[in-house]
CSV table of C-alpha atoms and ligand atoms in Angstrom, one decimal:
chain,number,residue,atom,x,y,z
A,1,ARG,CA,7.9,-26.5,19.7
A,2,THR,CA,5.3,-27.4,17.2
A,3,ASP,CA,3.9,-30.1,19.5
A,4,GLN,CA,2.6,-27.3,21.8
A,5,LEU,CA,0.4,-25.9,19.0
A,6,VAL,CA,-3.2,-26.9,19.3
A,7,VAL,CA,-6.2,-26.0,17.1
A,8,TYR,CA,-9.5,-24.7,18.4
A,9,TYR,CA,-12.6,-24.6,16.2
A,10,GLN,CA,-15.4,-22.0,15.9
A,11,PRO,CA,-18.6,-22.9,14.0
A,12,LYS,CA,-19.9,-20.8,11.1
A,13,ILE,CA,-23.7,-21.1,11.4
A,14,ASP,CA,-26.0,-21.2,8.3
A,15,LEU,CA,-28.4,-18.4,9.0
A,16,ASP,CA,-31.3,-19.8,7.1
A,17,THR,CA,-31.3,-23.3,8.7
A,18,GLY,CA,-29.3,-22.9,11.9
A,19,GLU,CA,-27.1,-25.8,10.8
A,20,VAL,CA,-23.3,-26.0,10.9
A,21,HIS,CA,-21.5,-27.2,7.9
A,22,SER,CA,-18.1,-25.5,8.4
A,23,VAL,CA,-15.8,-24.5,11.3
A,24,GLU,CA,-12.8,-22.2,11.4
A,25,ALA,CA,-9.5,-23.6,12.7
A,26,LEU,CA,-7.8,-21.1,15.1
A,27,VAL,CA,-4.3,-21.9,16.4
A,28,ARG,CA,-3.4,-21.7,20.1
A,29,TRP,CA,0.0,-22.2,21.8
A,30,GLU,CA,-0.2,-24.4,25.0
A,31,HIS,CA,2.8,-22.9,26.7
A,32,PRO,CA,4.1,-25.0,29.6
A,33,ILE,CA,4.6,-22.0,31.8
A,34,ARG,CA,2.6,-19.2,30.4
A,35,GLY,CA,-0.5,-21.2,29.7
A,36,LEU,CA,-2.8,-20.9,26.7
A,37,LEU,CA,-1.5,-18.2,24.4
A,38,TYR,CA,-3.6,-16.6,21.7
A,39,PRO,CA,-2.3,-16.0,18.1
A,40,ASP,CA,-2.1,-12.2,18.6
A,41,SER,CA,0.6,-12.8,21.2
A,42,PHE,CA,2.9,-15.0,19.1
A,43,LEU,CA,2.1,-14.9,15.3
A,44,HIS,CA,4.3,-11.8,14.9
A,45,LEU,CA,7.2,-13.9,16.3
A,46,VAL,CA,6.4,-16.8,14.1
A,47,GLU,CA,6.4,-14.5,11.1
A,48,GLU,CA,9.7,-12.8,12.2
A,49,PHE,CA,11.5,-16.1,12.6
A,50,GLY,CA,10.3,-17.3,9.2
A,51,LEU,CA,8.4,-20.1,10.8
A,52,MET,CA,5.0,-19.3,9.2
A,53,PRO,CA,5.2,-22.2,6.6
A,54,THR,CA,5.8,-24.6,9.5
A,55,LEU,CA,2.9,-23.2,11.5
A,56,THR,CA,0.6,-23.4,8.5
A,57,ARG,CA,1.6,-27.0,7.9
A,58,VAL,CA,1.0,-28.0,11.6
A,59,VAL,CA,-2.4,-26.3,11.6
A,60,LEU,CA,-3.4,-27.9,8.3
A,61,ASP,CA,-2.2,-31.3,9.6
A,62,GLN,CA,-4.3,-31.0,12.7
A,63,ALA,CA,-7.3,-29.5,11.1
A,64,LEU,CA,-7.4,-32.1,8.3
A,65,ASP,CA,-6.9,-35.0,10.8
A,66,GLN,CA,-9.9,-33.6,12.6
A,67,ALA,CA,-12.0,-33.2,9.4
A,68,ALA,CA,-11.2,-36.8,8.6
A,69,ALA,CA,-12.3,-37.9,12.1
A,70,TRP,CA,-15.5,-35.9,11.7
A,71,HIS,CA,-16.2,-37.4,8.3
A,72,ALA,CA,-15.6,-40.9,9.7
A,73,GLN,CA,-18.3,-40.1,12.3
A,74,GLY,CA,-20.7,-39.0,9.6
A,75,GLN,CA,-20.3,-35.3,10.2
A,76,GLN,CA,-19.5,-33.6,6.9
A,77,LEU,CA,-17.8,-30.6,8.4
A,78,THR,CA,-15.6,-28.3,6.2
A,79,VAL,CA,-12.6,-26.8,8.0
A,80,ALA,CA,-11.4,-23.3,7.3
A,81,VAL,CA,-7.7,-22.7,7.8
A,82,ASN,CA,-6.1,-19.2,7.9
A,83,LEU,CA,-3.2,-18.5,5.5
A,84,SER,CA,-0.9,-15.6,6.2
A,85,ALA,CA,0.3,-13.3,3.4
A,86,SER,CA,3.8,-14.9,3.7
A,87,SER,CA,2.3,-18.2,2.5
A,88,LEU,CA,2.4,-16.5,-0.9
A,89,VAL,CA,6.1,-17.1,-1.4
A,90,ASP,CA,5.4,-20.8,-1.2
A,91,SER,CA,4.5,-21.7,-4.7
A,92,ASP,CA,4.5,-25.4,-3.8
A,93,LEU,CA,1.6,-24.8,-1.5
A,94,PRO,CA,-1.2,-26.1,-3.8
A,95,ARG,CA,0.7,-29.4,-4.4
A,96,GLN,CA,1.4,-29.8,-0.6
A,97,VAL,CA,-2.3,-29.2,0.3
A,98,ALA,CA,-3.5,-31.6,-2.4
A,99,SER,CA,-1.3,-34.4,-1.1
A,100,MET,CA,-2.4,-33.7,2.5
A,101,LEU,CA,-6.0,-34.1,1.5
A,102,ALA,CA,-5.3,-37.2,-0.6
A,103,ALA,CA,-3.4,-38.8,2.3
A,104,ARG,CA,-6.6,-38.6,4.4
A,105,ASN,CA,-9.0,-39.5,1.6
A,106,LEU,CA,-10.6,-36.2,1.9
A,107,LEU,CA,-12.3,-34.4,-0.9
A,108,PRO,CA,-11.0,-30.8,-1.6
A,109,GLY,CA,-14.4,-29.5,-0.6
A,110,ALA,CA,-13.6,-30.4,3.0
A,111,LEU,CA,-11.1,-27.5,3.1
A,112,GLN,CA,-11.5,-23.8,3.0
A,113,LEU,CA,-8.6,-21.4,3.0
A,114,GLU,CA,-9.0,-18.0,4.5
A,115,ILE,CA,-6.8,-15.3,3.1
A,116,THR,CA,-6.7,-11.6,3.7
A,117,GLU,CA,-6.8,-8.6,1.4
A,118,GLU,CA,-3.1,-8.1,2.3
A,119,PHE,CA,-2.4,-11.6,0.8
A,120,LEU,CA,-4.2,-10.5,-2.4
A,121,MET,CA,-2.6,-7.1,-2.7
A,122,ALA,CA,1.0,-8.0,-1.8
A,123,ASP,CA,1.6,-9.6,-5.2
A,124,PRO,CA,-1.7,-9.9,-7.1
A,125,ASP,CA,-0.3,-11.9,-10.0
A,126,ARG,CA,1.2,-14.5,-7.7
A,127,ALA,CA,-1.9,-14.5,-5.5
A,128,ARG,CA,-4.0,-15.2,-8.6
A,129,SER,CA,-1.8,-18.0,-9.8
A,130,ILE,CA,-1.7,-19.8,-6.4
A,131,LEU,CA,-5.5,-19.2,-5.7
A,132,THR,CA,-6.4,-20.5,-9.2
A,133,GLN,CA,-4.4,-23.6,-8.6
A,134,LEU,CA,-5.9,-24.2,-5.2
A,135,ARG,CA,-9.5,-23.4,-6.2
A,136,GLY,CA,-9.1,-25.5,-9.4
A,137,THR,CA,-8.8,-28.6,-7.3
A,138,GLY,CA,-12.1,-27.8,-5.4
A,139,ILE,CA,-10.7,-26.0,-2.3
A,140,GLN,CA,-12.9,-23.0,-1.3
A,141,ILE,CA,-11.3,-19.6,-0.9
A,142,SER,CA,-12.5,-17.1,1.6
A,143,VAL,CA,-11.5,-13.4,1.9
A,144,ASP,CA,-11.1,-12.7,5.7
A,145,ASP,CA,-11.5,-9.3,7.5
A,146,TYR,CA,-13.3,-8.1,4.4
A,147,GLY,CA,-13.7,-4.3,4.4
A,148,THR,CA,-10.7,-3.4,6.5
A,149,GLY,CA,-8.2,-3.2,3.7
A,150,TYR,CA,-7.5,-0.5,1.2
A,151,SER,CA,-7.8,-2.8,-1.8
A,152,SER,CA,-9.8,-2.0,-4.9
A,153,LEU,CA,-13.1,-3.7,-5.8
A,154,SER,CA,-11.6,-5.1,-9.0
A,155,TYR,CA,-10.1,-8.2,-7.3
A,156,LEU,CA,-13.7,-9.2,-6.4
A,157,ARG,CA,-14.4,-9.3,-10.1
A,158,ASP,CA,-11.2,-10.9,-11.1
A,159,LEU,CA,-9.9,-13.3,-8.4
A,160,PRO,CA,-11.1,-16.9,-7.9
A,161,ILE,CA,-12.9,-16.7,-4.5
A,162,ASP,CA,-16.0,-18.2,-3.0
A,163,GLU,CA,-16.7,-16.3,0.2
A,164,LEU,CA,-16.3,-12.9,1.9
A,165,LYS,CA,-16.0,-12.6,5.7
A,166,LEU,CA,-17.2,-9.2,6.7
A,167,ASP,CA,-15.0,-7.9,9.5
A,168,ARG,CA,-16.4,-7.7,12.9
A,169,SER,CA,-15.9,-3.9,13.1
A,170,PHE,CA,-18.9,-3.6,10.7
A,171,ILE,CA,-21.1,-6.0,12.6
A,172,PHE,CA,-20.7,-4.5,16.1
A,173,PRO,CA,-22.2,-1.0,15.4
A,174,MET,CA,-25.0,-2.4,13.2
A,175,ALA,CA,-27.7,-2.6,16.0
A,176,ASP,CA,-27.9,1.1,16.8
A,177,ASP,CA,-26.5,2.8,13.7
A,178,VAL,CA,-28.6,2.9,10.5
A,179,ARG,CA,-25.7,3.8,8.3
A,180,ALA,CA,-23.7,0.9,9.6
A,181,ALA,CA,-26.6,-1.4,9.0
A,182,ALA,CA,-27.0,0.0,5.4
A,183,LEU,CA,-23.4,-0.7,4.8
A,184,VAL,CA,-23.8,-4.3,5.9
A,185,ALA,CA,-26.9,-4.7,3.8
A,186,SER,CA,-25.3,-3.4,0.6
A,187,THR,CA,-22.2,-5.5,1.2
A,188,ILE,CA,-24.3,-8.6,1.4
A,189,ALA,CA,-26.1,-7.6,-1.9
A,190,LEU,CA,-22.7,-6.9,-3.5
A,191,ALA,CA,-21.4,-10.4,-2.5
A,192,HIS,CA,-24.6,-12.1,-3.7
A,193,GLY,CA,-24.5,-10.1,-7.0
A,194,LEU,CA,-21.0,-11.6,-7.6
A,195,GLY,CA,-22.1,-15.1,-6.6
A,196,LEU,CA,-20.2,-15.1,-3.4
A,197,ARG,CA,-21.2,-16.3,0.0
A,198,MET,CA,-21.3,-13.7,2.8
A,199,VAL,CA,-20.2,-14.6,6.3
A,200,ALA,CA,-20.4,-12.2,9.2
A,201,GLU,CA,-17.6,-12.3,11.8
A,202,GLY,CA,-17.8,-11.3,15.4
A,203,VAL,CA,-21.6,-11.9,15.9
A,204,GLU,CA,-21.9,-11.4,19.6
A,205,THR,CA,-25.6,-10.7,20.2
A,206,HIS,CA,-29.0,-12.0,19.4
A,207,VAL,CA,-29.9,-8.7,17.8
A,208,ALA,CA,-27.0,-8.9,15.4
A,209,TYR,CA,-27.7,-12.5,14.6
A,210,THR,CA,-31.4,-12.0,13.8
A,211,GLU,CA,-30.7,-8.8,11.9
A,212,LEU,CA,-28.1,-10.5,9.7
A,213,ALA,CA,-30.5,-13.4,9.1
A,214,ALA,CA,-33.2,-10.8,8.0
A,215,LEU,CA,-30.7,-9.2,5.6
A,216,GLY,CA,-30.0,-12.5,3.9
A,217,CYS,CA,-26.5,-13.0,5.2
A,218,ASP,CA,-25.5,-16.6,4.6
A,219,GLN,CA,-23.5,-17.5,7.7
A,220,ALA,CA,-22.7,-16.1,11.1
A,221,GLN,CA,-19.6,-16.7,13.3
A,222,GLY,CA,-19.1,-15.3,16.8
A,223,TYR,CA,-19.3,-15.5,20.5
A,224,TYR,CA,-23.1,-15.5,20.4
A,225,THR,CA,-23.2,-19.0,19.1
A,226,SER,CA,-19.8,-20.2,20.3
A,227,ARG,CA,-16.3,-19.2,21.2
A,228,PRO,CA,-13.5,-21.2,19.5
A,229,VAL,CA,-13.2,-24.5,21.5
A,230,PRO,CA,-11.3,-27.7,21.3
A,231,ALA,CA,-12.7,-30.3,18.9
A,232,ALA,CA,-14.2,-32.5,21.6
A,233,GLU,CA,-16.0,-29.5,23.1
A,234,LEU,CA,-17.4,-28.5,19.7
A,235,ASP,CA,-18.7,-32.1,19.3
A,236,TYR,CA,-20.4,-31.7,22.7
A,237,LEU,CA,-21.7,-28.3,21.8
A,238,LEU,CA,-23.2,-29.4,18.5
A,239,ARG,CA,-24.9,-32.4,20.1
A,240,ASN,CA,-26.2,-30.8,23.2
A,241,ARG,CA,-26.6,-27.1,22.3
A,242,ARG,CA,-30.3,-26.9,22.9
A,243,SER,CA,-30.4,-28.6,26.2
A,244,ALA,CA,-27.1,-27.2,27.5
A,245,ASN,CA,-28.0,-23.6,26.7
A,246,LYS,CA,-30.2,-21.8,29.1
A,247,LEU,CA,-31.4,-19.2,26.6
A,248,THR,CA,-34.6,-20.2,25.0
A,249,ASP,CA,-34.0,-17.9,22.0
A,250,SER,CA,-30.6,-19.2,21.2
A,251,PRO,CA,-30.0,-20.0,17.6
A,252,PRO,CA,-30.7,-23.7,16.9
A,253,ILE,CA,-27.9,-25.9,15.8
A,254,THR,CA,-29.3,-28.9,14.1
A,255,GLY,CA,-28.6,-31.3,11.3
A,256,LEU,CA,-25.5,-32.9,12.8
A,257,GLY,CA,-24.7,-36.1,14.6
B,301,C2E,P1,-9.4,-14.1,12.3
B,301,C2E,O1,-9.0,-15.0,11.2
B,301,C2E,O2,-10.2,-12.9,12.0
B,301,C2E,O3,-10.2,-15.0,13.4
B,301,C2E,C1,-11.3,-14.5,14.1
B,301,C2E,C2,-10.8,-14.0,15.5
B,301,C2E,O4,-11.9,-13.4,16.1
B,301,C2E,C3,-10.4,-15.2,16.4
B,301,C2E,O5,-9.4,-14.7,17.3
B,301,C2E,C4,-11.7,-15.4,17.2
B,301,C2E,O6,-11.5,-16.0,18.4
B,301,C2E,C5,-12.2,-14.0,17.3
B,301,C2E,N1,-13.7,-14.0,17.5
B,301,C2E,C6,-14.6,-14.9,17.1
B,301,C2E,N2,-15.8,-14.5,17.5
B,301,C2E,C7,-15.7,-13.3,18.0
B,301,C2E,C8,-16.7,-12.4,18.6
B,301,C2E,O7,-17.9,-12.6,18.6
B,301,C2E,N3,-16.2,-11.2,19.1
B,301,C2E,C9,-14.9,-11.0,19.1
B,301,C2E,N4,-14.5,-9.8,19.7
B,301,C2E,N5,-13.9,-11.8,18.6
B,301,C2E,C10,-14.4,-13.0,18.1
B,301,C2E,P2,-8.1,-15.5,17.6
B,301,C2E,O8,-8.4,-17.0,17.6
B,301,C2E,O9,-7.4,-14.9,18.7
B,301,C2E,O10,-7.2,-15.3,16.2
B,301,C2E,C11,-6.7,-14.0,15.9
B,301,C2E,C12,-6.2,-14.0,14.5
B,301,C2E,O11,-5.0,-14.7,14.4
B,301,C2E,C13,-7.1,-14.5,13.5
B,301,C2E,O12,-8.1,-13.6,13.1
B,301,C2E,C14,-6.1,-14.9,12.4
B,301,C2E,O13,-5.8,-13.7,11.6
B,301,C2E,C15,-4.9,-15.3,13.1
B,301,C2E,N6,-4.8,-16.7,13.2
B,301,C2E,C16,-5.4,-17.6,14.0
B,301,C2E,N7,-5.1,-18.9,13.7
B,301,C2E,C17,-4.2,-18.8,12.7
B,301,C2E,C18,-3.5,-19.8,11.9
B,301,C2E,O14,-3.6,-21.0,12.1
B,301,C2E,N8,-2.7,-19.3,10.9
B,301,C2E,C19,-2.6,-18.0,10.6
B,301,C2E,N9,-1.7,-17.6,9.6
B,301,C2E,N10,-3.2,-17.1,11.3
B,301,C2E,C20,-4.1,-17.5,12.3
B,302,CA,CA1,-10.0,-16.1,9.7
B,303,CA,CA1,-11.4,-12.3,10.4
């Protein structure tokens, strides 16, 4: 039942300004009996039944509707949508996405697509062709869970991508492990050397947030600034963060609304 799928949003905060320019769309299933289900509990079934293209389309539809609504309110938020490796088989994807953007009068810059290293490695030639088409129109491409795969460094050099999202397993141990911190620092340098933006995932603490800012990481995403929430709640959060938050040292979210 695709009408039971809802999309939550989690902000990616610019570490140099505290502003939010993009949000990640994360799917939820509002099950009439079992309540709100998280993707880890149902995505494998969606995949197994061959329904991933349908799910991707439903999420893109909702996320782009929301982006259009935000733009109409004067909030130029970019939405990031996750693409599973199975989306690779769909060579019509670039055309579909282009027409979904056009139908809403959205510029391609309003959309980011998050792919995994699995997506890149399953069929590198095909991945390159689809990504080149998507990115050629102005859609941004982000590599999710960066660092967890077994892929080679060469794709960083060769593939058309804009952003790396460093997996949260690297962020968590950073605070009390100098080697973990060194790894994060050099990965940020690697990304910047290649002209890529670096986003840290799973930023849960003030310590991690300030450390990442000090290291020159571009954006942070995680429970420290916000859990994924429905769009209306995100609006509220972005508008009232300072007054609603009891912590005086919470990262500022400004520049919106
Ligand atoms: P992901 O793309 O790596 O998304 C980030 C996940 O980390 C989200 O889990 C988010 O709620 C969680 N997270 C965010 N901040 C923190 C934090 O500070 N600490 C911790 N421990 N976790 C944090 P979620 O929403 O349960 O999604 C799980 C995965 O399901 C996603 O991982 C993504 O791979 C997949 N997924 C979600 N939505 C979609 C979708 O629309 N399409 C596809 N193909 N996959 C999706
Ligand atoms: Ca993601
Ligand atoms: Ca991730």
